[in-house]
PDB file of C-alpha atoms and ligand atoms in Angstrom:
ATOM      1  CA  MET A  81     127.403 198.361  73.783  1.00 93.00           C
ATOM      2  CA  PRO A  82     130.218 200.377  74.997  1.00 95.00           C
ATOM      3  CA  GLU A  83     129.460 203.678  73.569  1.00 97.00           C
ATOM      4  CA  ILE A  84     125.530 202.852  75.878  1.00 98.00           C
ATOM      5  CA  ALA A  85     127.499 201.383  79.081  1.00 97.00           C
ATOM      6  CA  SER A  86     129.915 205.010  78.988  1.00 98.00           C
ATOM      7  CA  ARG A  87     127.141 206.697  78.507  1.00 98.00           C
ATOM      8  CA  LYS A  88     125.044 205.124  81.702  1.00 98.00           C
ATOM      9  CA  HIS A  89     127.758 204.950  84.096  1.00 98.00           C
ATOM     10  CA  ILE A  90     128.469 209.693  83.058  1.00 98.00           C
ATOM     11  CA  GLU A  91     124.340 209.506  84.358  1.00 98.00           C
ATOM     12  CA  CYS A  92     124.846 207.505  87.127  1.00 98.00           C
ATOM     13  CA  ILE A  93     127.728 207.925  88.647  1.00 98.00           C
ATOM     14  CA  CYS A  94     127.096 211.304  90.813  1.00 97.00           C
ATOM     15  CA  GLN A  95     124.315 210.063  92.008  1.00 97.00           C
ATOM     16  CA  VAL A  96     125.435 206.125  93.032  1.00 96.00           C
ATOM     17  CA  THR A  97     127.762 207.375  94.545  1.00 96.00           C
ATOM     18  CA  GLU A  98     125.934 210.515  96.929  1.00 95.00           C
ATOM     19  CA  HIS A  99     123.653 207.648  97.225  1.00 97.00           C
ATOM     20  CA  SER A 100     126.813 204.747  98.356  1.00 95.00           C
ATOM     21  CA  MET A 101     127.868 207.765 101.413  1.00 95.00           C
ATOM     22  CA  GLN A 102     124.252 208.316 102.164  1.00 97.00           C
ATOM     23  CA  GLN A 103     123.509 203.471 103.414  1.00 96.00           C
ATOM     24  CA  ALA A 104     126.735 204.269 105.119  1.00 94.00           C
ATOM     25  CA  GLY A 105     126.188 207.251 106.882  1.00 97.00           C
ATOM     26  CA  LEU A 106     130.351 209.368 105.069  1.00 95.00           C
ATOM     27  CA  THR A 107     131.106 212.219 104.224  1.00 96.00           C
ATOM     28  CA  PHE A 108     133.238 212.806 101.571  1.00 94.00           C
ATOM     29  CA  ASP A 109     135.164 214.257 105.092  1.00 95.00           C
ATOM     30  CA  ASP A 110     135.569 211.366 106.425  1.00 96.00           C
ATOM     31  CA  MET A 111     137.137 209.699 103.690  1.00 95.00           C
ATOM     32  CA  ASP A 112     141.785 209.294 103.667  1.00 96.00           C
ATOM     33  CA  ALA A 113     142.105 208.606  99.600  1.00 98.00           C
ATOM     34  CA  ILE A 114     140.101 208.762  96.797  1.00 98.00           C
ATOM     35  CA  ALA A 115     140.134 204.980  94.900  1.00 98.00           C
ATOM     36  CA  VAL A 116     139.263 204.849  92.018  1.00 98.00           C
ATOM     37  CA  THR A 117     139.350 201.368  88.957  1.00 98.00           C
ATOM     38  CA  TYR A 118     141.739 201.554  86.292  1.00 98.00           C
ATOM     39  CA  ALA A 119     142.082 198.784  83.988  1.00 98.00           C
ATOM     40  CA  PRO A 120     141.156 196.970  83.338  1.00 97.00           C
ATOM     41  CA  GLY A 121     138.163 196.719  81.071  1.00 95.00           C
ATOM     42  CA  LEU A 122     135.350 198.879  78.404  1.00 96.00           C
ATOM     43  CA  VAL A 123     138.005 201.172  78.684  1.00 97.00           C
ATOM     44  CA  GLY A 124     135.211 204.236  77.492  1.00 98.00           C
ATOM     45  CA  ALA A 125     133.058 203.088  80.697  1.00 97.00           C
ATOM     46  CA  LEU A 126     136.639 203.168  83.305  1.00 98.00           C
ATOM     47  CA  LEU A 127     136.702 206.701  81.563  1.00 98.00           C
ATOM     48  CA  VAL A 128     134.695 208.377  83.029  1.00 98.00           C
ATOM     49  CA  GLY A 129     135.330 206.916  86.662  1.00 98.00           C
ATOM     50  CA  VAL A 130     138.898 207.720  86.638  1.00 98.00           C
ATOM     51  CA  ASN A 131     137.497 211.666  85.335  1.00 98.00           C
ATOM     52  CA  TYR A 132     135.538 211.486  87.668  1.00 98.00           C
ATOM     53  CA  ALA A 133     138.793 210.218  90.924  1.00 98.00           C
ATOM     54  CA  LYS A 134     140.491 213.262  89.771  1.00 98.00           C
ATOM     55  CA  ALA A 135     138.220 215.790  89.910  1.00 98.00           C
ATOM     56  CA  LEU A 136     137.242 214.844  93.445  1.00 97.00           C
ATOM     57  CA  ALA A 137     140.751 213.284  94.371  1.00 98.00           C
ATOM     58  CA  VAL A 138     141.625 217.102  93.487  1.00 98.00           C
ATOM     59  CA  ALA A 139     138.346 219.029  95.058  1.00 97.00           C
ATOM     60  CA  LEU A 140     138.530 216.935  98.653  1.00 97.00           C
ATOM     61  CA  LYS A 141     142.958 217.090  98.589  1.00 98.00           C
ATOM     62  CA  LYS A 142     142.609 213.657  98.625  1.00 98.00           C
ATOM     63  CA  PRO A 143     145.876 211.717  97.822  1.00 98.00           C
ATOM     64  CA  LEU A 144     144.461 208.675  93.973  1.00 98.00           C
ATOM     65  CA  ILE A 145     144.497 205.528  93.471  1.00 98.00           C
ATOM     66  CA  ALA A 146     145.032 203.230  90.990  1.00 98.00           C
ATOM     67  CA  VAL A 147     143.752 199.574  91.397  1.00 98.00           C
ATOM     68  CA  HIS A 148     143.635 196.878  89.357  1.00 98.00           C
ATOM     69  CA  HIS A 149     140.239 195.429  89.023  1.00 98.00           C
ATOM     70  CA  ILE A 150     141.489 191.137  88.722  1.00 98.00           C
ATOM     71  CA  GLN A 151     144.341 192.473  92.299  1.00 98.00           C
ATOM     72  CA  ALA A 152     140.636 193.965  93.648  1.00 98.00           C
ATOM     73  CA  HIS A 153     139.039 190.908  93.359  1.00 98.00           C
ATOM     74  CA  ILE A 154     141.298 188.931  94.683  1.00 98.00           C
ATOM     75  CA  ALA A 155     141.483 191.702  97.974  1.00 98.00           C
ATOM     76  CA  ALA A 156     138.435 190.840  99.007  1.00 98.00           C
ATOM     77  CA  ASN A 157     139.940 187.082 100.885  1.00 98.00           C
ATOM     78  CA  PHE A 158     141.321 190.263 103.372  1.00 98.00           C
ATOM     79  CA  ILE A 159     138.683 192.554 103.947  1.00 98.00           C
ATOM     80  CA  GLU A 160     136.718 189.304 106.621  1.00 98.00           C
ATOM     81  CA  GLN A 161     139.181 186.920 106.788  1.00 97.00           C
ATOM     82  CA  ALA A 162     141.699 188.472 108.821  1.00 93.00           C
ATOM     83  CA  GLU A 163     143.496 185.377 109.401  1.00 97.00           C
ATOM     84  CA  LEU A 164     144.935 184.960 105.425  1.00 98.00           C
ATOM     85  CA  LYS A 165     147.988 186.296 105.342  1.00 98.00           C
ATOM     86  CA  PRO A 166     150.502 185.251 101.883  1.00 98.00           C
ATOM     87  CA  PRO A 167     151.642 183.381 100.050  1.00 98.00           C
ATOM     88  CA  PHE A 168     148.340 182.271  98.761  1.00 98.00           C
ATOM     89  CA  ILE A 169     146.507 180.893  95.410  1.00 98.00           C
ATOM     90  CA  CYS A 170     143.815 182.411  94.357  1.00 98.00           C
ATOM     91  CA  LEU A 171     141.569 181.886  91.580  1.00 99.00           C
ATOM     92  CA  VAL A 172     139.434 184.813  89.623  1.00 98.00           C
ATOM     93  CA  ALA A 173     136.572 182.989  87.760  1.00 98.00           C
ATOM     94  CA  SER A 174     134.220 186.395  86.761  1.00 98.00           C
ATOM     95  CA  GLY A 175     132.525 186.981  83.249  1.00 96.00           C
ATOM     96  CA  GLY A 176     135.176 188.381  81.827  1.00 94.00           C
ATOM     97  CA  HIS A 177     138.251 187.052  83.814  1.00 96.00           C
ATOM     98  CA  CYS A 178     139.033 183.437  85.132  1.00 98.00           C
ATOM     99  CA  THR A 179     143.614 183.525  86.530  1.00 98.00           C
ATOM    100  CA  ILE A 180     145.172 181.867  88.746  1.00 98.00           C
ATOM    101  CA  ALA A 181     147.145 183.693  90.122  1.00 98.00           C
ATOM    102  CA  LEU A 182     150.754 183.308  92.887  1.00 98.00           C
ATOM    103  CA  VAL A 183     149.973 187.029  95.915  1.00 98.00           C
ATOM    104  CA  LYS A 184     153.394 187.123  96.666  1.00 98.00           C
ATOM    105  CA  ASP A 185     151.813 189.957  98.335  1.00 97.00           C
ATOM    106  CA  TYR A 186     149.552 192.322  99.941  1.00 96.00           C
ATOM    107  CA  ALA A 187     150.036 194.103  96.726  1.00 93.00           C
ATOM    108  CA  GLU A 188     152.741 191.899  94.685  1.00 96.00           C
ATOM    109  CA  TYR A 189     151.058 189.458  92.143  1.00 97.00           C
ATOM    110  CA  LYS A 190     152.186 186.708  89.515  1.00 98.00           C
ATOM    111  CA  THR A 191     149.652 185.034  87.026  1.00 98.00           C
ATOM    112  CA  LEU A 192     150.389 180.800  87.405  1.00 98.00           C
ATOM    113  CA  ALA A 193     147.307 179.410  84.921  1.00 98.00           C
ATOM    114  CA  GLN A 194     144.866 182.268  82.095  1.00 97.00           C
ATOM    115  CA  THR A 195     141.933 180.866  80.528  1.00 98.00           C
ATOM    116  CA  LYS A 196     142.580 180.858  76.694  1.00 98.00           C
ATOM    117  CA  ASP A 197     139.057 182.011  75.461  1.00 98.00           C
ATOM    118  CA  ASP A 198     135.876 182.703  76.923  1.00 98.00           C
ATOM    119  CA  ALA A 199     136.045 183.621  80.908  1.00 98.00           C
ATOM    120  CA  PRO A 200     133.753 180.772  82.998  1.00 98.00           C
ATOM    121  CA  GLY A 201     131.266 183.939  83.420  1.00 98.00           C
ATOM    122  CA  GLU A 202     130.880 184.264  80.263  1.00 97.00           C
ATOM    123  CA  ALA A 203     129.998 180.954  79.454  1.00 98.00           C
ATOM    124  CA  PHE A 204     127.038 180.759  82.333  1.00 98.00           C
ATOM    125  CA  ASP A 205     125.564 183.836  81.148  1.00 98.00           C
ATOM    126  CA  LYS A 206     125.849 182.409  77.221  1.00 98.00           C
ATOM    127  CA  VAL A 207     123.878 178.976  78.468  1.00 98.00           C
ATOM    128  CA  ALA A 208     121.689 181.394  80.801  1.00 98.00           C
ATOM    129  CA  LYS A 209     120.913 183.077  77.338  1.00 98.00           C
ATOM    130  CA  VAL A 210     120.356 179.863  75.120  1.00 98.00           C
ATOM    131  CA  LEU A 211     118.403 178.757  77.096  1.00 98.00           C
ATOM    132  CA  GLY A 212     116.521 181.524  77.170  1.00 98.00           C
ATOM    133  CA  LEU A 213     116.690 181.559  81.818  1.00 98.00           C
ATOM    134  CA  GLY A 214     117.659 185.810  81.242  1.00 97.00           C
ATOM    135  CA  TYR A 215     121.494 187.939  81.985  1.00 96.00           C
ATOM    136  CA  PRO A 216     123.091 187.374  84.202  1.00 96.00           C
ATOM    137  CA  GLY A 217     123.040 183.671  83.901  1.00 98.00           C
ATOM    138  CA  GLY A 218     125.568 182.539  87.219  1.00 98.00           C
ATOM    139  CA  PRO A 219     122.460 182.801  89.681  1.00 98.00           C
ATOM    140  CA  ILE A 220     119.735 182.039  87.957  1.00 98.00           C
ATOM    141  CA  ILE A 221     121.399 178.224  86.276  1.00 98.00           C
ATOM    142  CA  GLU A 222     122.827 177.333  90.102  1.00 98.00           C
ATOM    143  CA  GLN A 223     118.967 178.090  90.717  1.00 98.00           C
ATOM    144  CA  THR A 224     118.299 176.389  87.996  1.00 98.00           C
ATOM    145  CA  ALA A 225     121.054 173.041  87.955  1.00 98.00           C
ATOM    146  CA  LYS A 226     118.962 172.525  91.525  1.00 98.00           C
ATOM    147  CA  GLN A 227     115.758 170.450  90.526  1.00 98.00           C
ATOM    148  CA  GLY A 228     118.700 168.517  87.451  1.00 98.00           C
ATOM    149  CA  ASP A 229     120.945 165.754  87.204  1.00 98.00           C
ATOM    150  CA  GLU A 230     123.941 166.888  86.661  1.00 98.00           C
ATOM    151  CA  ASN A 231     125.499 163.499  85.750  1.00 98.00           C
ATOM    152  CA  ALA A 232     122.754 164.424  82.335  1.00 98.00           C
ATOM    153  CA  PHE A 233     125.359 165.235  80.102  1.00 98.00           C
ATOM    154  CA  SER A 234     128.543 164.879  79.574  1.00 98.00           C
ATOM    155  CA  PHE A 235     129.901 168.029  79.011  1.00 98.00           C
ATOM    156  CA  PRO A 236     133.658 168.089  78.263  1.00 97.00           C
ATOM    157  CA  ARG A 237     136.160 168.792  81.075  1.00 97.00           C
ATOM    158  CA  VAL A 238     139.667 170.578  79.025  1.00 96.00           C
ATOM    159  CA  HIS A 239     143.258 170.160  80.276  1.00 95.00           C
ATOM    160  CA  PHE A 240     145.519 171.447  79.415  1.00 97.00           C
ATOM    161  CA  ASN A 241     148.869 169.204  79.859  1.00 94.00           C
ATOM    162  CA  ASP A 242     151.238 171.814  80.213  1.00 97.00           C
ATOM    163  CA  SER A 243     149.742 174.245  82.238  1.00 98.00           C
ATOM    164  CA  PHE A 244     147.238 174.377  84.449  1.00 98.00           C
ATOM    165  CA  ASP A 245     145.822 177.304  82.239  1.00 98.00           C
ATOM    166  CA  PHE A 246     141.844 176.787  80.866  1.00 98.00           C
ATOM    167  CA  SER A 247     139.621 176.429  77.881  1.00 98.00           C
ATOM    168  CA  PHE A 248     135.303 177.383  77.844  1.00 98.00           C
ATOM    169  CA  SER A 249     134.783 177.615  74.564  1.00 97.00           C
ATOM    170  CA  GLY A 250     134.446 173.857  74.582  1.00 97.00           C
ATOM    171  CA  VAL A 251     131.988 173.253  77.191  1.00 98.00           C
ATOM    172  CA  LYS A 252     129.796 176.138  75.681  1.00 98.00           C
ATOM    173  CA  THR A 253     129.756 174.813  72.576  1.00 98.00           C
ATOM    174  CA  ALA A 254     128.995 171.712  73.966  1.00 98.00           C
ATOM    175  CA  VAL A 255     125.725 173.553  75.463  1.00 98.00           C
ATOM    176  CA  ILE A 256     124.360 174.253  72.479  1.00 98.00           C
ATOM    177  CA  ASN A 257     125.119 172.007  69.816  1.00 98.00           C
ATOM    178  CA  THR A 258     123.815 169.384  72.464  1.00 98.00           C
ATOM    179  CA  LEU A 259     120.448 171.492  72.510  1.00 98.00           C
ATOM    180  CA  HIS A 260     120.076 171.902  68.807  1.00 98.00           C
ATOM    181  CA  LYS A 261     119.635 168.476  68.215  1.00 98.00           C
ATOM    182  CA  TYR A 262     116.528 168.243  71.036  1.00 98.00           C
ATOM    183  CA  ARG A 263     115.379 171.812  69.388  1.00 97.00           C
ATOM    184  CA  GLN A 264     116.274 169.518  65.659  1.00 98.00           C
ATOM    185  CA  ASN A 265     113.897 166.871  67.610  1.00 98.00           C
ATOM    186  CA  ASN A 266     111.358 168.560  68.968  1.00 97.00           C
ATOM    187  CA  GLN A 267     112.849 166.632  72.191  1.00 97.00           C
ATOM    188  CA  GLU A 268     111.378 168.335  75.344  1.00 97.00           C
ATOM    189  CA  ILE A 269     114.203 171.132  76.533  1.00 98.00           C
ATOM    190  CA  PRO A 270     115.071 169.215  80.849  1.00 98.00           C
ATOM    191  CA  ILE A 271     116.389 172.517  81.162  1.00 98.00           C
ATOM    192  CA  ALA A 272     118.187 172.023  84.623  1.00 98.00           C
ATOM    193  CA  ASP A 273     119.344 168.383  83.356  1.00 98.00           C
ATOM    194  CA  PHE A 274     121.325 171.537  80.998  1.00 98.00           C
ATOM    195  CA  ALA A 275     121.769 173.737  84.233  1.00 98.00           C
ATOM    196  CA  ALA A 276     122.846 171.108  86.553  1.00 98.00           C
ATOM    197  CA  SER A 277     126.232 169.418  83.336  1.00 98.00           C
ATOM    198  CA  PHE A 278     127.223 172.339  82.591  1.00 98.00           C
ATOM    199  CA  GLN A 279     127.851 173.887  85.619  1.00 98.00           C
ATOM    200  CA  TYR A 280     128.963 170.708  87.649  1.00 98.00           C
ATOM    201  CA  ALA A 281     131.608 170.403  83.909  1.00 98.00           C
ATOM    202  CA  VAL A 282     132.705 173.860  84.481  1.00 98.00           C
ATOM    203  CA  CYS A 283     133.385 174.537  88.778  1.00 98.00           C
ATOM    204  CA  ASP A 284     134.812 170.523  87.836  1.00 98.00           C
ATOM    205  CA  VAL A 285     137.461 171.814  85.905  1.00 98.00           C
ATOM    206  CA  LEU A 286     137.508 174.668  88.501  1.00 98.00           C
ATOM    207  CA  SER A 287     137.939 173.585  91.748  1.00 98.00           C
ATOM    208  CA  GLU A 288     139.603 170.811  90.481  1.00 98.00           C
ATOM    209  CA  ARG A 289     143.489 172.823  88.306  1.00 98.00           C
ATOM    210  CA  LEU A 290     143.342 175.594  91.538  1.00 98.00           C
ATOM    211  CA  CYS A 291     144.532 172.778  93.450  1.00 98.00           C
ATOM    212  CA  LYS A 292     146.151 170.647  91.675  1.00 98.00           C
ATOM    213  CA  CYS A 293     148.781 174.642  90.715  1.00 98.00           C
ATOM    214  CA  ALA A 294     148.019 175.178  94.353  1.00 98.00           C
ATOM    215  CA  LYS A 295     149.969 171.888  94.764  1.00 98.00           C
ATOM    216  CA  TYR A 296     152.780 171.453  92.016  1.00 98.00           C
ATOM    217  CA  TYR A 297     154.262 175.433  92.866  1.00 98.00           C
ATOM    218  CA  GLY A 298     153.848 173.466  96.952  1.00 98.00           C
ATOM    219  CA  ILE A 299     151.271 176.877  98.641  1.00 98.00           C
ATOM    220  CA  GLU A 300     148.890 175.516 100.915  1.00 98.00           C
ATOM    221  CA  ASN A 301     146.842 178.516 101.478  1.00 98.00           C
ATOM    222  CA  ILE A 302     144.159 178.776  98.733  1.00 98.00           C
ATOM    223  CA  ALA A 303     141.611 181.543  97.847  1.00 99.00           C
ATOM    224  CA  LEU A 304     138.458 182.252  95.399  1.00 99.00           C
ATOM    225  CA  ALA A 305     137.919 185.965  93.972  1.00 98.00           C
ATOM    226  CA  GLY A 306     134.711 187.184  91.316  1.00 98.00           C
ATOM    227  CA  GLY A 307     131.679 186.892  90.855  1.00 98.00           C
ATOM    228  CA  VAL A 308     131.388 182.446  89.256  1.00 98.00           C
ATOM    229  CA  ALA A 309     132.965 182.276  93.470  1.00 98.00           C
ATOM    230  CA  SER A 310     129.652 182.387  94.413  1.00 98.00           C
ATOM    231  CA  ASN A 311     128.858 179.170  93.139  1.00 98.00           C
ATOM    232  CA  SER A 312     127.270 177.523  95.856  1.00 98.00           C
ATOM    233  CA  LEU A 313     128.349 174.399  93.489  1.00 98.00           C
ATOM    234  CA  LEU A 314     132.664 175.495  92.954  1.00 98.00           C
ATOM    235  CA  ARG A 315     132.452 176.776  96.795  1.00 98.00           C
ATOM    236  CA  GLU A 316     132.027 173.173  98.175  1.00 98.00           C
ATOM    237  CA  MET A 317     133.312 171.152  95.276  1.00 98.00           C
ATOM    238  CA  THR A 318     136.573 173.193  95.922  1.00 98.00           C
ATOM    239  CA  LEU A 319     136.106 173.333  99.568  1.00 98.00           C
ATOM    240  CA  SER A 320     135.908 169.112  99.359  1.00 98.00           C
ATOM    241  CA  ARG A 321     139.070 168.798  96.965  1.00 98.00           C
ATOM    242  CA  ALA A 322     140.752 170.976  99.772  1.00 98.00           C
ATOM    243  CA  LYS A 323     140.376 169.060 102.516  1.00 98.00           C
ATOM    244  CA  LYS A 324     141.669 165.856 100.894  1.00 98.00           C
ATOM    245  CA  SER A 325     144.739 167.641  99.483  1.00 97.00           C
ATOM    246  CA  ASN A 326     145.248 168.865 102.643  1.00 98.00           C
ATOM    247  CA  LEU A 327     144.783 172.731 101.266  1.00 98.00           C
ATOM    248  CA  ASN A 328     143.212 175.100 103.920  1.00 98.00           C
ATOM    249  CA  PHE A 329     140.743 177.546 101.653  1.00 98.00           C
ATOM    250  CA  TYR A 330     139.657 180.361 101.576  1.00 98.00           C
ATOM    251  CA  CYS A 331     136.597 181.998  99.706  1.00 98.00           C
ATOM    252  CA  PRO A 332     134.814 186.249 100.101  1.00 98.00           C
ATOM    253  CA  ARG A 333     130.915 185.998 101.057  1.00 98.00           C
ATOM    254  CA  GLY A 334     129.168 186.080  98.120  1.00 98.00           C
ATOM    255  CA  ILE A 335     128.486 189.922  97.576  1.00 97.00           C
ATOM    256  CA  PHE A 336     132.421 190.852  97.940  1.00 98.00           C
ATOM    257  CA  CYS A 337     133.294 187.880  95.399  1.00 98.00           C
ATOM    258  CA  THR A 338     130.850 189.487  91.913  1.00 97.00           C
ATOM    259  CA  ASP A 339     131.578 193.784  91.435  1.00 97.00           C
ATOM    260  CA  ASN A 340     131.758 195.681  94.451  1.00 96.00           C
ATOM    261  CA  ALA A 341     133.372 199.170  96.542  1.00 95.00           C
ATOM    262  CA  ALA A 342     134.521 197.569  98.844  1.00 96.00           C
ATOM    263  CA  MET A 343     136.911 194.854  97.863  1.00 98.00           C
ATOM    264  CA  ILE A 344     138.551 198.555  95.388  1.00 98.00           C
ATOM    265  CA  ALA A 345     139.012 200.364  98.565  1.00 97.00           C
ATOM    266  CA  THR A 346     140.780 196.817 100.293  1.00 98.00           C
ATOM    267  CA  ARG A 347     142.808 197.166  97.607  1.00 98.00           C
ATOM    268  CA  ALA A 348     143.962 200.476  97.710  1.00 98.00           C
ATOM    269  CA  PHE A 349     144.651 200.308 101.240  1.00 98.00           C
ATOM    270  CA  TYR A 350     147.519 198.284 101.135  1.00 97.00           C
ATOM    271  CA  ASP A 351     149.002 201.318  98.387  1.00 97.00           C
ATOM    272  CA  MET A 352     147.744 204.179  99.735  1.00 97.00           C
ATOM    273  CA  GLN A 353     149.746 202.117 103.629  1.00 96.00           C
ATOM    274  CA  LEU A 354     152.889 202.356 100.641  1.00 96.00           C
ATOM    275  CA  LYS A 355     152.093 205.545  99.859  1.00 97.00           C
ATOM    276  CA  ASN A 356     151.705 204.466  95.759  1.00 97.00           C
ATOM    277  CA  HIS A 357     149.550 207.662  94.740  1.00 98.00           C
ATOM    278  CA  ALA A 358     148.281 208.107  91.589  1.00 98.00           C
ATOM    279  CA  GLY A 359     149.566 211.067  88.953  1.00 97.00           C
ATOM    280  CA  SER A 360     147.257 213.517  87.193  1.00 95.00           C
ATOM    281  CA  ASP A 361     147.625 212.060  84.524  1.00 98.00           C
ATOM    282  CA  LEU A 362     146.446 208.307  85.685  1.00 98.00           C
ATOM    283  CA  ASN A 363     145.030 207.113  82.705  1.00 98.00           C
ATOM    284  CA  ALA A 364     141.980 204.092  81.640  1.00 98.00           C
ATOM    285  CA  ILE A 365     143.366 200.759  80.452  1.00 98.00           C
ATOM    286  CA  ALA A 366     141.491 198.115  78.733  1.00 97.00           C
ATOM    287  CA  MET A 367     144.104 195.271  78.492  1.00 95.00           C
ATOM    288  CA  ARG A 368     146.382 195.098  81.129  1.00 96.00           C
ATOM    289  CA  GLU A 369     148.312 192.201  83.253  1.00 94.00           C
ATOM    290  CA  LEU A 370     147.896 191.085  86.841  1.00 92.00           C
ATOM    291  CA  ASP A 371     151.435 191.283  87.408  1.00 92.00           C
ATOM    292  CA  ALA A 372     152.129 194.042  84.605  1.00 86.00           C
TER     293      ALA A 372
HETATM  294  O1  LIG C 461     133.095 189.640  88.238  1.00 52.49           O
HETATM  295  P1  LIG C 461     132.049 190.395  88.078  1.00 52.49           P
HETATM  296  O2  LIG C 461     130.819 190.782  89.363  1.00 52.49           O
HETATM  297  O3  LIG C 461     132.355 191.592  87.049  1.00 52.49           O
HETATM  298  C1  LIG C 461     133.109 190.754  86.251  1.00 52.49           C
HETATM  299  O4  LIG C 461     134.474 192.160  87.117  1.00 52.49           O
HETATM  300  O5  LIG C 461     132.351 189.840  85.552  1.00 52.49           O
HETATM  301  O6  LIG C 461     131.020 188.243  87.552  1.00 52.49           O
HETATM  302  C2  LIG C 461     130.002 188.684  87.089  1.00 52.49           C
HETATM  303  C3  LIG C 461     129.760 186.837  86.609  1.00 52.49           C
HETATM  304  C4  LIG C 461     128.399 187.355  85.129  1.00 52.49           C
HETATM  305  O7  LIG C 461     128.917 185.932  83.512  1.00 52.49           O
HETATM  306  C5  LIG C 461     128.159 186.702  86.329  1.00 52.49           C
HETATM  307  O8  LIG C 461     127.032 184.828  85.812  1.00 52.49           O
HETATM  308  C6  LIG C 461     128.807 185.054  86.981  1.00 52.49           C
HETATM  309  O9  LIG C 461     130.143 186.140  87.483  1.00 52.49           O
HETATM  310  N1  LIG C 461     128.095 185.132  88.399  1.00 52.49           N
HETATM  311  C7  LIG C 461     127.885 183.822  88.445  1.00 52.49           C
HETATM  312  C8  LIG C 461     127.133 183.919  89.397  1.00 52.49           C
HETATM  313  N2  LIG C 461     126.412 184.561  90.780  1.00 52.49           N
HETATM  314  C9  LIG C 461     127.829 185.699  89.230  1.00 52.49           C
HETATM  315  N3  LIG C 461     128.022 182.128  88.028  1.00 52.49           N
HETATM  316  C10 LIG C 461     127.950 181.913  88.624  1.00 52.49           C
HETATM  317  N4  LIG C 461     127.425 181.092  89.474  1.00 52.49           N
HETATM  318  C11 LIG C 461     127.264 182.273  90.507  1.00 52.49           C
HETATM  319  N5  LIG C 461     126.347 182.432  91.382  1.00 52.49           N
HETATM  320 ZN1  LIG C 462     134.387 191.555  88.418  1.00 52.49          ZN
END
């Protein structure tokens, strides 16, 4: 409900900012610049942030920095892993995106692969919904999967021969169809087995594609980012595949994988060094490629 989301942003943005500043023990005077997400996303919600940030920047006479949300997810890797330096290859898996990016430099990116349909987080959320587990789906599926058998069902893994792109609509539909058959036959639903087998299928594809892509491009450092990167199985599977392929594996702590303000500030830090300030004509953009 985009309109409701935008209205909630209007209601909450001042309190959220003030509360965060109090928690951090900072005042507006301590800030060097105001960073704000301008793309991609729900444009109404983005506009609330962009306008609030513009007003703050003018009132405080501080530079305004425009941040691309996916670039910020990648930058979350720099918060606590100083040893990670570009170039590296990063998989961003979130509720709205699935992108493998070549991080050429701190402010230079190239998209190598993308999802052709659903994002993995979207699939986690949908599967959790049909299993009656609630929202957001990722953490609940991960928790529920602990009691399940990941080999109970063999859900599809999609690979394309001519690219490292992803597709998750098939695995989502396979779960829904299998579930439907159980319901039609009045069979008891092994919810944990569904969760475990689905999670395994998604993490298998994500970790396999990332490592293969890095090998193909001859890059030895790989990283994860985005909400789905907080998934323990994905982290374990990627680490184990990275070891076998002689790749160095990096991943932010869970709190820096799901959406957070620290990653926005971290991405902005590099544009601040380049004096890449946004103007007062900054606008929100619903769709914008990582390397546009
Ligand atoms: O990056 P994020 O916080 O927001 C977007 O930019 O989309 O990602 C949110 C997504 C949701 O779909 C959520 O279900 C998923 O990340 N997620 C997880 C886990 N924690 C969050 N997916 C799998 N396992 C998790 N532990
Ligand atoms: Zn995000």
